[in-house]
Amino acid sequence: MAYCKISLKEVPRGSKYEDYHDAAFKKLFGSLKVSPVLPFSRSEFKQDSVKYTKGMSISGVHQKLSLIIDANGYLSPVNQGGEFILKPSPEEFPFAAENEHAAMLISDLLGIDTAHCGLVAFSDGELAYVTKRFDRLANGQKRHQEDLLQGFNMQSDRKYDKSYEEAGRLVFEMTDGKKSVVSDYLRRVVYAYLIGNSDLHLKNLSLQKNEDNKTHFYDKLSPNYDCLFTDTYESLEDAGFFALDLFKDGETTGEYDHYGYPTGYDFLELCRRLDIPTTIFAKFVDLIVKRKSEVIEMINRSFMPEKMKEKALETVEDRLRVMQVGAFE
């Protein structure tokens, strides 16, 4: 049985494309008339991408390309005004596309608002990650959005220079004290720890305004994006538990000093410092426990290679176990 390269659900007989569930395909692309195969190869992308990536962000080594659905139903590159973003796996990080796809679907499974995404193939068969842009309104205008690095008014080379405590306080300030948004933020930090994503930095957390908001405050976090099981890469295994320190000035809890790694106690302390109920963390851990079998199934169904799946499963098992330490006291 084939699994959908968008939803990871079983693809039923009679589906238009053998690797895609019709409903999932239409949800992402809006139509079944779109080709899931790109009209160019990976090597052609590498050769020609410079003329299309002007103005597009390049995060580290992860090059991105803006796409539209052209008149012939192909996903084609454009300089501006794209509906989708294409991210091939960097040569330094093979199967990053498949890795990010799985991590994003699990984020959605656990109730986090998450960007719509899937996998499409280059003409030579290599898979690439594609996501629908969420920074555009229905009329094509740009949605008012600001990442936390901009919120701190800092340069891009300082995206690791604050703590999650400080970032959470900034979320509180920028949303006029909306604790529901701070709670959502807390869940995203916890999720990053669960999957071993050690790159949740200030540019990977953004706030958005609703279309009718005329104030200078923000309404919510943007959909979750740029989630990966970074621990599955040997070159990143020593990156640490988090992209940022948990607490201001590099403070640690007594429990962290005792165990040598973050446990539920640390997230409870983060809740207290952000002035949100500790039950926010406990309930999220309880949800993960209840959906653990689904998380495991999603990793196993993913298009990551077996060794990468094994490491991802090991990380989730280990992190969920230690997050339960102190979580329900």
mmCIF file of C-alpha atoms in Angstrom:
data_model
loop_
_atom_site.group_PDB
_atom_site.id
_atom_site.type_symbol
_atom_site.label_atom_id
_atom_site.label_comp_id
_atom_site.label_asym_id
_atom_site.label_seq_id
_atom_site.Cartn_x
_atom_site.Cartn_y
_atom_site.Cartn_z
ATOM 1 C CA MET A 1 0.000 0.000 0.000
ATOM 2 C CA ALA A 2 1.354 3.408 -0.990
ATOM 3 C CA TYR A 3 1.340 6.281 1.468
ATOM 4 C CA CYS A 4 0.392 9.794 0.434
ATOM 5 C CA LYS A 5 3.296 12.190 -0.040
ATOM 6 C CA ILE A 6 1.163 14.903 1.543
ATOM 7 C CA SER A 7 -0.850 13.323 4.374
ATOM 8 C CA LEU A 8 1.039 10.014 4.844
ATOM 9 C CA LYS A 9 -2.346 8.271 4.786
ATOM 10 C CA GLU A 10 -2.943 5.200 2.641
ATOM 11 C CA VAL A 11 -3.661 6.076 -0.979
ATOM 12 C CA PRO A 12 -6.920 4.371 -2.006
ATOM 13 C CA ARG A 13 -7.428 2.717 -5.363
ATOM 14 C CA GLY A 14 -8.826 5.027 -7.970
ATOM 15 C CA SER A 15 -6.845 8.067 -6.817
ATOM 16 C CA LYS A 16 -5.693 10.262 -9.688
ATOM 17 C CA TYR A 17 -2.038 9.990 -8.681
ATOM 18 C CA GLU A 18 -0.614 6.775 -7.265
ATOM 19 C CA ASP A 19 1.381 8.631 -4.587
ATOM 20 C CA TYR A 20 -1.300 11.060 -3.438
ATOM 21 C CA HIS A 21 -4.655 10.945 -1.695
ATOM 22 C CA ASP A 22 -7.079 13.033 -3.777
ATOM 23 C CA ALA A 23 -8.452 14.996 -0.803
ATOM 24 C CA ALA A 24 -4.997 15.838 0.544
ATOM 25 C CA PHE A 25 -3.788 16.854 -2.918
ATOM 26 C CA LYS A 26 -6.744 19.185 -3.470
ATOM 27 C CA LYS A 27 -6.324 20.701 0.001
ATOM 28 C CA LEU A 28 -2.704 21.650 -0.739
ATOM 29 C CA PHE A 29 -2.888 22.596 -4.408
ATOM 30 C CA GLY A 30 -6.567 23.481 -4.832
ATOM 31 C CA SER A 31 -7.080 21.140 -7.782
ATOM 32 C CA LEU A 32 -6.283 17.665 -9.092
ATOM 33 C CA LYS A 33 -5.162 19.239 -12.376
ATOM 34 C CA VAL A 34 -1.776 20.218 -10.934
ATOM 35 C CA SER A 35 1.196 18.007 -11.787
ATOM 36 C CA PRO A 36 3.002 16.538 -8.745
ATOM 37 C CA VAL A 37 6.170 16.314 -10.857
ATOM 38 C CA LEU A 38 8.225 19.473 -11.268
ATOM 39 C CA PRO A 39 9.068 20.513 -14.860
ATOM 40 C CA PHE A 40 12.784 20.620 -14.063
ATOM 41 C CA SER A 41 15.415 18.339 -12.518
ATOM 42 C CA ARG A 42 17.401 18.874 -9.337
ATOM 43 C CA SER A 43 20.505 19.680 -11.358
ATOM 44 C CA GLU A 44 18.558 22.208 -13.451
ATOM 45 C CA PHE A 45 17.251 23.776 -10.252
ATOM 46 C CA LYS A 46 20.802 24.128 -8.986
ATOM 47 C CA GLN A 47 21.953 25.713 -12.251
ATOM 48 C CA ASP A 48 19.039 28.081 -12.759
ATOM 49 C CA SER A 49 17.898 28.917 -9.219
ATOM 50 C CA VAL A 50 20.010 32.069 -8.878
ATOM 51 C CA LYS A 51 17.753 34.075 -11.182
ATOM 52 C CA TYR A 52 14.661 33.019 -9.239
ATOM 53 C CA THR A 53 15.945 33.300 -5.662
ATOM 54 C CA LYS A 54 16.658 37.019 -5.715
ATOM 55 C CA GLY A 55 14.871 38.372 -2.673
ATOM 56 C CA MET A 56 14.094 34.902 -1.335
ATOM 57 C CA SER A 57 15.558 34.008 2.036
ATOM 58 C CA ILE A 58 18.254 31.381 2.222
ATOM 59 C CA SER A 59 18.373 29.953 5.724
ATOM 60 C CA GLY A 60 21.817 28.507 6.233
ATOM 61 C CA VAL A 61 22.300 26.025 3.410
ATOM 62 C CA HIS A 62 18.574 25.508 2.777
ATOM 63 C CA GLN A 63 17.825 27.249 -0.515
ATOM 64 C CA LYS A 64 14.213 28.085 -1.294
ATOM 65 C CA LEU A 65 12.351 28.732 -4.518
ATOM 66 C CA SER A 66 9.016 30.509 -4.972
ATOM 67 C CA LEU A 67 6.464 28.694 -7.164
ATOM 68 C CA ILE A 68 3.141 29.319 -8.863
ATOM 69 C CA ILE A 69 0.771 26.948 -10.642
ATOM 70 C CA ASP A 70 1.196 27.936 -14.288
ATOM 71 C CA ALA A 71 -1.377 27.766 -17.098
ATOM 72 C CA ASN A 72 -0.320 24.196 -17.926
ATOM 73 C CA GLY A 73 -0.790 22.956 -14.366
ATOM 74 C CA TYR A 74 2.913 22.809 -13.495
ATOM 75 C CA LEU A 75 4.582 24.188 -10.391
ATOM 76 C CA SER A 76 6.866 26.776 -11.960
ATOM 77 C CA PRO A 77 9.404 29.167 -10.407
ATOM 78 C CA VAL A 78 8.792 32.905 -10.193
ATOM 79 C CA ASN A 79 10.705 35.876 -8.839
ATOM 80 C CA GLN A 80 7.807 37.186 -6.772
ATOM 81 C CA GLY A 81 4.166 36.574 -5.928
ATOM 82 C CA GLY A 82 4.477 32.818 -5.537
ATOM 83 C CA GLU A 83 1.840 30.641 -3.882
ATOM 84 C CA PHE A 84 4.249 27.937 -2.721
ATOM 85 C CA ILE A 85 7.822 27.573 -1.505
ATOM 86 C CA LEU A 86 10.011 24.700 -2.705
ATOM 87 C CA LYS A 87 12.866 23.443 -0.536
ATOM 88 C CA PRO A 88 15.087 20.681 -1.920
ATOM 89 C CA SER A 89 17.285 18.723 0.478
ATOM 90 C CA PRO A 90 20.667 20.463 0.825
ATOM 91 C CA GLU A 91 23.614 18.322 -0.222
ATOM 92 C CA GLU A 92 24.972 18.615 3.319
ATOM 93 C CA PHE A 93 21.707 17.291 4.770
ATOM 94 C CA PRO A 94 20.307 14.506 2.568
ATOM 95 C CA PHE A 95 16.613 13.679 2.950
ATOM 96 C CA ALA A 96 15.938 16.973 4.756
ATOM 97 C CA ALA A 97 12.788 17.319 2.625
ATOM 98 C CA GLU A 98 11.412 13.975 3.794
ATOM 99 C CA ASN A 99 12.521 14.770 7.348
ATOM 100 C CA GLU A 100 10.805 18.159 7.465
ATOM 101 C CA HIS A 101 7.632 16.743 5.917
ATOM 102 C CA ALA A 102 7.302 14.153 8.699
ATOM 103 C CA ALA A 103 8.091 16.668 11.444
ATOM 104 C CA MET A 104 5.493 19.099 10.124
ATOM 105 C CA LEU A 105 2.746 16.478 9.927
ATOM 106 C CA ILE A 106 3.414 15.410 13.512
ATOM 107 C CA SER A 107 3.218 19.057 14.581
ATOM 108 C CA ASP A 108 -0.243 19.185 13.011
ATOM 109 C CA LEU A 109 -1.199 15.853 14.590
ATOM 110 C CA LEU A 110 -0.431 17.305 18.022
ATOM 111 C CA GLY A 111 -2.783 20.231 17.528
ATOM 112 C CA ILE A 112 -0.278 22.926 16.577
ATOM 113 C CA ASP A 113 -1.365 25.235 13.759
ATOM 114 C CA THR A 114 1.027 24.095 11.033
ATOM 115 C CA ALA A 115 1.760 25.201 7.481
ATOM 116 C CA HIS A 116 0.270 22.973 4.750
ATOM 117 C CA CYS A 117 3.016 20.968 3.097
ATOM 118 C CA GLY A 118 3.891 17.908 1.047
ATOM 119 C CA LEU A 119 6.514 16.281 -1.126
ATOM 120 C CA VAL A 120 6.808 16.652 -4.886
ATOM 121 C CA ALA A 121 9.309 15.122 -7.280
ATOM 122 C CA PHE A 122 11.891 16.727 -9.512
ATOM 123 C CA SER A 123 11.773 15.396 -13.071
ATOM 124 C CA ASP A 124 14.684 13.101 -12.158
ATOM 125 C CA GLY A 125 12.718 11.579 -9.268
ATOM 126 C CA GLU A 126 14.347 13.220 -6.239
ATOM 127 C CA LEU A 127 11.781 14.455 -3.717
ATOM 128 C CA ALA A 128 11.566 18.065 -2.557
ATOM 129 C CA TYR A 129 9.567 19.699 0.218
ATOM 130 C CA VAL A 130 6.819 22.104 -0.817
ATOM 131 C CA THR A 131 4.735 24.303 1.442
ATOM 132 C CA LYS A 132 1.884 26.696 0.812
ATOM 133 C CA ARG A 133 2.703 30.281 1.721
ATOM 134 C CA PHE A 134 0.819 31.604 4.736
ATOM 135 C CA ASP A 135 2.109 35.185 4.548
ATOM 136 C CA ARG A 136 -0.346 36.165 1.824
ATOM 137 C CA LEU A 137 -4.016 37.143 2.104
ATOM 138 C CA ALA A 138 -6.687 35.733 -0.208
ATOM 139 C CA ASN A 139 -6.378 38.834 -2.413
ATOM 140 C CA GLY A 140 -2.645 38.258 -2.821
ATOM 141 C CA GLN A 141 -1.564 41.097 -0.561
ATOM 142 C CA LYS A 142 1.084 40.431 2.035
ATOM 143 C CA ARG A 143 -0.192 39.565 5.506
ATOM 144 C CA HIS A 144 1.247 41.634 8.343
ATOM 145 C CA GLN A 145 3.765 39.268 9.886
ATOM 146 C CA GLU A 146 6.883 39.749 11.989
ATOM 147 C CA ASP A 147 9.356 37.196 13.280
ATOM 148 C CA LEU A 148 10.717 37.466 16.804
ATOM 149 C CA LEU A 149 14.146 38.526 15.606
ATOM 150 C CA GLN A 150 12.487 41.583 14.063
ATOM 151 C CA GLY A 151 10.476 41.984 17.255
ATOM 152 C CA PHE A 152 13.713 42.274 19.213
ATOM 153 C CA ASN A 153 15.034 44.665 16.531
ATOM 154 C CA MET A 154 18.168 42.575 16.093
ATOM 155 C CA GLN A 155 20.238 41.625 13.039
ATOM 156 C CA SER A 156 19.956 38.163 11.457
ATOM 157 C CA ASP A 157 23.307 37.024 12.843
ATOM 158 C CA ARG A 158 21.855 37.314 16.361
ATOM 159 C CA LYS A 159 18.971 34.874 15.921
ATOM 160 C CA TYR A 160 20.359 32.676 18.718
ATOM 161 C CA ASP A 161 21.108 35.515 21.155
ATOM 162 C CA LYS A 162 17.976 35.457 23.315
ATOM 163 C CA SER A 163 16.378 32.799 25.524
ATOM 164 C CA TYR A 164 12.983 31.128 25.183
ATOM 165 C CA GLU A 165 11.996 32.920 28.372
ATOM 166 C CA GLU A 166 12.787 36.310 26.821
ATOM 167 C CA ALA A 167 11.157 35.334 23.526
ATOM 168 C CA GLY A 168 8.006 34.262 25.355
ATOM 169 C CA ARG A 169 7.849 37.578 27.168
ATOM 170 C CA LEU A 170 8.182 39.350 23.834
ATOM 171 C CA VAL A 171 5.247 37.314 22.475
ATOM 172 C CA PHE A 172 3.238 38.468 25.501
ATOM 173 C CA GLU A 173 4.132 42.121 24.839
ATOM 174 C CA MET A 174 3.559 42.022 21.078
ATOM 175 C CA THR A 175 0.105 40.423 21.478
ATOM 176 C CA ASP A 176 -1.054 42.833 24.202
ATOM 177 C CA GLY A 177 -0.881 40.119 26.837
ATOM 178 C CA LYS A 178 -2.676 37.271 25.061
ATOM 179 C CA LYS A 179 -1.814 34.291 27.246
ATOM 180 C CA SER A 180 -3.397 31.918 24.726
ATOM 181 C CA VAL A 181 -0.691 32.915 22.243
ATOM 182 C CA VAL A 182 2.038 32.500 24.866
ATOM 183 C CA SER A 183 0.612 29.040 25.601
ATOM 184 C CA ASP A 184 0.795 28.198 21.893
ATOM 185 C CA TYR A 185 4.393 29.417 21.907
ATOM 186 C CA LEU A 186 5.195 27.158 24.880
ATOM 187 C CA ARG A 187 3.824 24.126 23.031
ATOM 188 C CA ARG A 188 6.084 24.866 20.064
ATOM 189 C CA VAL A 189 9.162 25.004 22.276
ATOM 190 C CA VAL A 190 8.129 21.708 23.868
ATOM 191 C CA TYR A 191 7.512 20.175 20.447
ATOM 192 C CA ALA A 192 10.960 21.215 19.248
ATOM 193 C CA TYR A 193 12.445 19.397 22.239
ATOM 194 C CA LEU A 194 10.277 16.323 21.615
ATOM 195 C CA ILE A 195 11.548 15.795 18.071
ATOM 196 C CA GLY A 196 15.118 16.925 18.679
ATOM 197 C CA ASN A 197 14.784 20.124 16.644
ATOM 198 C CA SER A 198 17.738 22.146 17.886
ATOM 199 C CA ASP A 199 17.171 24.989 15.416
ATOM 200 C CA LEU A 200 14.041 26.721 16.743
ATOM 201 C CA HIS A 201 15.633 30.172 16.674
ATOM 202 C CA LEU A 202 14.077 33.636 16.647
ATOM 203 C CA LYS A 203 13.499 33.713 12.880
ATOM 204 C CA ASN A 204 11.537 30.458 13.053
ATOM 205 C CA LEU A 205 8.876 31.989 15.293
ATOM 206 C CA SER A 206 6.587 34.633 13.804
ATOM 207 C CA LEU A 207 3.512 36.605 14.808
ATOM 208 C CA GLN A 208 0.648 37.584 12.508
ATOM 209 C CA LYS A 209 -2.178 40.090 12.472
ATOM 210 C CA ASN A 210 -5.683 39.220 11.367
ATOM 211 C CA GLU A 211 -6.812 41.049 8.241
ATOM 212 C CA ASP A 212 -9.127 43.416 10.153
ATOM 213 C CA ASN A 213 -6.590 44.274 12.872
ATOM 214 C CA LYS A 214 -5.708 47.985 12.716
ATOM 215 C CA THR A 215 -3.759 48.088 16.010
ATOM 216 C CA HIS A 216 -0.007 47.663 16.459
ATOM 217 C CA PHE A 217 -0.539 44.423 18.428
ATOM 218 C CA TYR A 218 -0.490 40.940 16.900
ATOM 219 C CA ASP A 219 -3.241 38.327 17.110
ATOM 220 C CA LYS A 220 -1.493 34.970 16.911
ATOM 221 C CA LEU A 221 1.577 32.995 16.008
ATOM 222 C CA SER A 222 1.938 32.166 12.338
ATOM 223 C CA PRO A 223 1.510 28.506 11.394
ATOM 224 C CA ASN A 224 4.449 26.398 12.549
ATOM 225 C CA TYR A 225 7.253 26.098 9.976
ATOM 226 C CA ASP A 226 10.852 24.908 9.519
ATOM 227 C CA CYS A 227 10.483 21.892 11.834
ATOM 228 C CA LEU A 228 13.056 19.110 11.454
ATOM 229 C CA PHE A 229 14.403 16.162 13.387
ATOM 230 C CA THR A 230 17.847 17.794 13.430
ATOM 231 C CA ASP A 231 19.216 15.182 15.846
ATOM 232 C CA THR A 232 19.042 12.626 13.040
ATOM 233 C CA TYR A 233 22.100 14.262 11.449
ATOM 234 C CA GLU A 234 25.416 13.252 12.982
ATOM 235 C CA SER A 235 26.909 16.655 12.196
ATOM 236 C CA LEU A 236 24.226 18.298 14.374
ATOM 237 C CA GLU A 237 24.171 15.829 17.268
ATOM 238 C CA ASP A 238 26.349 18.119 19.384
ATOM 239 C CA ALA A 239 24.241 21.213 18.697
ATOM 240 C CA GLY A 240 22.674 21.008 22.160
ATOM 241 C CA PHE A 241 19.118 20.433 23.317
ATOM 242 C CA PHE A 242 17.792 23.786 22.093
ATOM 243 C CA ALA A 243 18.664 26.565 19.683
ATOM 244 C CA LEU A 244 18.295 29.081 22.530
ATOM 245 C CA ASP A 245 18.828 28.882 26.266
ATOM 246 C CA LEU A 246 15.602 28.100 28.087
ATOM 247 C CA PHE A 247 16.068 30.871 30.620
ATOM 248 C CA LYS A 248 17.449 34.396 30.633
ATOM 249 C CA ASP A 249 21.175 34.785 31.320
ATOM 250 C CA GLY A 250 21.721 31.052 30.838
ATOM 251 C CA GLU A 251 20.124 30.153 34.156
ATOM 252 C CA THR A 252 19.345 26.495 34.827
ATOM 253 C CA THR A 253 17.084 24.724 37.283
ATOM 254 C CA GLY A 254 18.318 22.520 40.101
ATOM 255 C CA GLU A 255 16.707 19.576 38.331
ATOM 256 C CA TYR A 256 18.639 20.315 35.143
ATOM 257 C CA ASP A 257 21.859 20.486 37.134
ATOM 258 C CA HIS A 258 20.960 17.136 38.704
ATOM 259 C CA TYR A 259 19.893 15.227 35.578
ATOM 260 C CA GLY A 260 22.117 16.936 33.019
ATOM 261 C CA TYR A 261 19.270 17.398 30.525
ATOM 262 C CA PRO A 262 15.880 19.166 30.412
ATOM 263 C CA THR A 263 12.945 17.399 32.055
ATOM 264 C CA GLY A 264 9.363 18.296 32.794
ATOM 265 C CA TYR A 265 10.582 20.403 35.704
ATOM 266 C CA ASP A 266 12.286 22.816 33.307
ATOM 267 C CA PHE A 267 9.160 23.364 31.229
ATOM 268 C CA LEU A 268 7.066 23.869 34.354
ATOM 269 C CA GLU A 269 9.535 26.559 35.402
ATOM 270 C CA LEU A 270 9.286 28.132 31.942
ATOM 271 C CA CYS A 271 5.498 28.236 32.341
ATOM 272 C CA ARG A 272 5.868 29.997 35.675
ATOM 273 C CA ARG A 273 8.308 32.553 34.270
ATOM 274 C CA LEU A 274 5.928 33.258 31.393
ATOM 275 C CA ASP A 275 3.006 33.535 33.812
ATOM 276 C CA ILE A 276 0.909 30.820 32.180
ATOM 277 C CA PRO A 277 -0.625 27.824 33.994
ATOM 278 C CA THR A 278 1.679 24.825 34.380
ATOM 279 C CA THR A 279 -1.273 22.721 33.261
ATOM 280 C CA ILE A 280 -0.610 23.993 29.713
ATOM 281 C CA PHE A 281 2.557 21.904 29.671
ATOM 282 C CA ALA A 282 1.070 18.935 31.533
ATOM 283 C CA LYS A 283 -1.931 18.730 29.189
ATOM 284 C CA PHE A 284 0.303 18.912 26.121
ATOM 285 C CA VAL A 285 2.486 16.083 27.416
ATOM 286 C CA ASP A 286 -0.662 14.089 28.154
ATOM 287 C CA LEU A 287 -1.819 14.656 24.554
ATOM 288 C CA ILE A 288 1.533 13.444 23.208
ATOM 289 C CA VAL A 289 1.296 10.323 25.371
ATOM 290 C CA LYS A 290 -2.220 9.625 24.082
ATOM 291 C CA ARG A 291 -1.144 10.080 20.456
ATOM 292 C CA LYS A 292 2.233 8.409 20.789
ATOM 293 C CA SER A 293 1.215 5.417 18.674
ATOM 294 C CA GLU A 294 0.064 7.769 15.900
ATOM 295 C CA VAL A 295 3.341 9.694 16.090
ATOM 296 C CA ILE A 296 5.290 6.449 15.787
ATOM 297 C CA GLU A 297 3.135 5.313 12.874
ATOM 298 C CA MET A 298 3.657 8.624 11.090
ATOM 299 C CA ILE A 299 7.436 8.355 11.435
ATOM 300 C CA ASN A 300 7.345 4.784 10.149
ATOM 301 C CA ARG A 301 5.154 5.791 7.194
ATOM 302 C CA SER A 302 7.354 8.756 6.329
ATOM 303 C CA PHE A 303 9.722 8.857 3.382
ATOM 304 C CA MET A 304 12.807 9.228 5.548
ATOM 305 C CA PRO A 305 15.395 6.444 5.131
ATOM 306 C CA GLU A 306 15.258 3.668 7.727
ATOM 307 C CA LYS A 307 18.287 4.826 9.710
ATOM 308 C CA MET A 308 16.822 8.316 9.986
ATOM 309 C CA LYS A 309 13.469 6.892 11.088
ATOM 310 C CA GLU A 310 15.179 4.840 13.784
ATOM 311 C CA LYS A 311 16.978 7.898 15.159
ATOM 312 C CA ALA A 312 13.786 9.978 15.064
ATOM 313 C CA LEU A 313 11.881 7.270 16.947
ATOM 314 C CA GLU A 314 14.646 6.980 19.517
ATOM 315 C CA THR A 315 14.653 10.739 20.081
ATOM 316 C CA VAL A 316 10.877 10.939 20.515
ATOM 317 C CA GLU A 317 10.876 8.001 22.953
ATOM 318 C CA ASP A 318 13.701 9.485 25.032
ATOM 319 C CA ARG A 319 12.385 13.033 25.072
ATOM 320 C CA LEU A 320 8.813 12.034 25.917
ATOM 321 C CA ARG A 321 10.096 9.912 28.796
ATOM 322 C CA VAL A 322 12.125 12.729 30.357
ATOM 323 C CA MET A 323 9.392 15.329 29.768
ATOM 324 C CA GLN A 324 7.111 13.255 31.967
ATOM 325 C CA VAL A 325 9.575 13.617 34.866
ATOM 326 C CA GLY A 326 7.874 16.147 37.133
ATOM 327 C CA ALA A 327 5.202 17.024 34.580
ATOM 328 C CA PHE A 328 2.250 15.776 36.605
ATOM 329 C CA GLU A 329 3.367 16.695 40.118
#
